[in-house]
Structure formats: C-alpha cells, structure tokens
Amino acid sequence: MIENGGHRLAMVQHFLVRGRVQGVGFRWFVHREASELELKGWVRNTEDGDVEVVVAGAPESLAELRASLHRGPRGSRVDKVIEHPLAESEAESLNAFKIEGAW
C-alpha cells in the first residue's frame, strides 16, 4: 500500500490476458485467486476473446495475482498478459472481487 497523507491507498492494475482464455474457466480461476488474496475489482470476457481484469490491492497481492494470470487454469493457454497501472483513485469504485457479465 502507498502512504498518502495518512491514507493507505491500494495499487490499481488493469490486465488484458490473451490466448485460449475463454471457455476454460479462466474468469472463475481469477475470481478464486483474487478473492483468496483479498483483492478488490472485477474480471470479464471481452468480445475479442480476451479476459480483462481490473484489480486493486497491496503490491505483494497484485504480484501473486500477476503470476497466476500468466499461469492460468488447467486447459487454458496464456499467450500474453498486457498490464497497465491505473490511477489510485480508481480503487474507490471497486468492491469485493466479482465476475462481470458474460458475452
């Protein structure tokens, strides 16, 4: 966490996971991993066949989730994980980790 005027702010990351990541339980895998790490945010499929994740939490927990995204669940094939940091203020709109609508 980042100290900012006495407030502890979460780091916020956006991940786009490419490969064979739809139809293999990838979103449920991410949900389980993120929930165990007590991260906030969401995961969803994209129309392009990727999986998108927005997540907030402690740097160590984000590092663990990043490793899980690269590994993926059994039956998946992760070709690439594209990562972008988001503004810390984005964390304010995130709640308990959830799976957003399926396409």
XYZ file of C-alpha atoms in Angstrom:
103
model
C 0.000 0.000 0.000
C 1.085 3.535 -0.616
C 1.002 6.047 2.223
C -0.592 9.334 1.193
C -1.291 11.882 3.887
C -2.108 9.179 6.405
C -4.416 7.309 4.000
C -3.440 3.874 2.773
C -4.120 3.641 -0.942
C -4.250 0.479 -2.967
C -2.315 -0.008 -6.145
C -4.673 -0.465 -9.110
C -3.816 -2.523 -12.201
C -5.545 -3.337 -15.472
C -4.647 -6.668 -17.085
C -5.617 -7.963 -20.512
C -4.968 -11.698 -20.853
C -4.655 -13.108 -24.369
C -4.606 -16.718 -25.521
C -7.073 -19.569 -25.071
C -8.692 -17.933 -22.063
C -12.437 -18.152 -22.753
C -14.465 -21.309 -22.243
C -11.830 -22.796 -19.918
C -12.950 -21.419 -16.537
C -10.470 -18.541 -16.624
C -12.791 -15.977 -15.030
C -13.672 -18.358 -12.188
C -9.961 -19.088 -11.712
C -9.177 -15.344 -11.482
C -12.123 -14.797 -9.126
C -10.901 -17.534 -6.768
C -7.282 -16.328 -6.822
C -8.205 -12.650 -6.313
C -10.682 -13.449 -3.538
C -8.094 -15.525 -1.654
C -5.704 -12.559 -1.895
C -8.446 -10.204 -0.626
C -8.203 -8.052 -3.755
C -10.995 -5.797 -4.993
C -12.092 -5.475 -8.595
C -13.589 -7.482 -11.420
C -12.892 -9.873 -14.290
C -14.798 -10.258 -17.566
C -14.546 -11.693 -21.051
C -14.067 -9.276 -23.937
C -15.715 -9.523 -27.349
C -12.241 -10.120 -28.823
C -11.751 -13.389 -26.924
C -9.514 -11.968 -24.201
C -10.064 -11.736 -20.455
C -9.926 -8.291 -18.831
C -9.135 -7.739 -15.147
C -9.195 -4.548 -13.071
C -7.854 -5.128 -9.585
C -6.785 -3.142 -6.529
C -4.797 -4.187 -3.508
C -1.418 -4.476 -1.860
C 1.601 -4.703 -4.202
C 2.516 -8.189 -2.901
C -1.010 -9.489 -3.588
C -1.010 -7.965 -7.072
C 2.315 -9.686 -7.776
C 0.793 -13.027 -6.750
C -2.243 -12.460 -8.977
C 0.032 -11.438 -11.880
C 1.857 -14.785 -11.564
C -1.499 -16.614 -11.524
C -2.656 -14.769 -14.660
C 0.475 -15.887 -16.507
C -0.126 -19.489 -15.368
C -3.892 -19.696 -15.897
C -6.146 -22.639 -15.048
C -5.778 -26.124 -16.490
C -6.942 -26.173 -20.110
C -6.045 -22.551 -20.778
C -3.121 -21.200 -22.783
C -1.863 -17.744 -21.851
C -0.007 -16.150 -24.757
C 0.344 -12.640 -23.383
C -0.580 -10.532 -20.353
C -0.754 -6.802 -21.058
C -0.584 -4.696 -17.922
C -1.283 -1.015 -17.263
C -1.279 0.804 -13.934
C -4.407 2.837 -13.212
C -4.849 5.896 -11.000
C -5.083 5.072 -7.301
C -8.431 6.898 -7.250
C -9.867 4.073 -9.421
C -9.762 1.852 -6.313
C -12.565 3.886 -4.713
C -15.150 2.458 -7.131
C -14.057 -1.176 -6.657
C -15.708 -3.577 -4.235
C -15.331 -7.260 -3.411
C -13.902 -9.092 -6.424
C -16.600 -10.198 -8.881
C -17.157 -11.687 -12.306
C -18.868 -9.238 -14.660
C -21.334 -10.239 -17.385
C -20.598 -12.944 -19.906
C -20.753 -12.262 -23.639
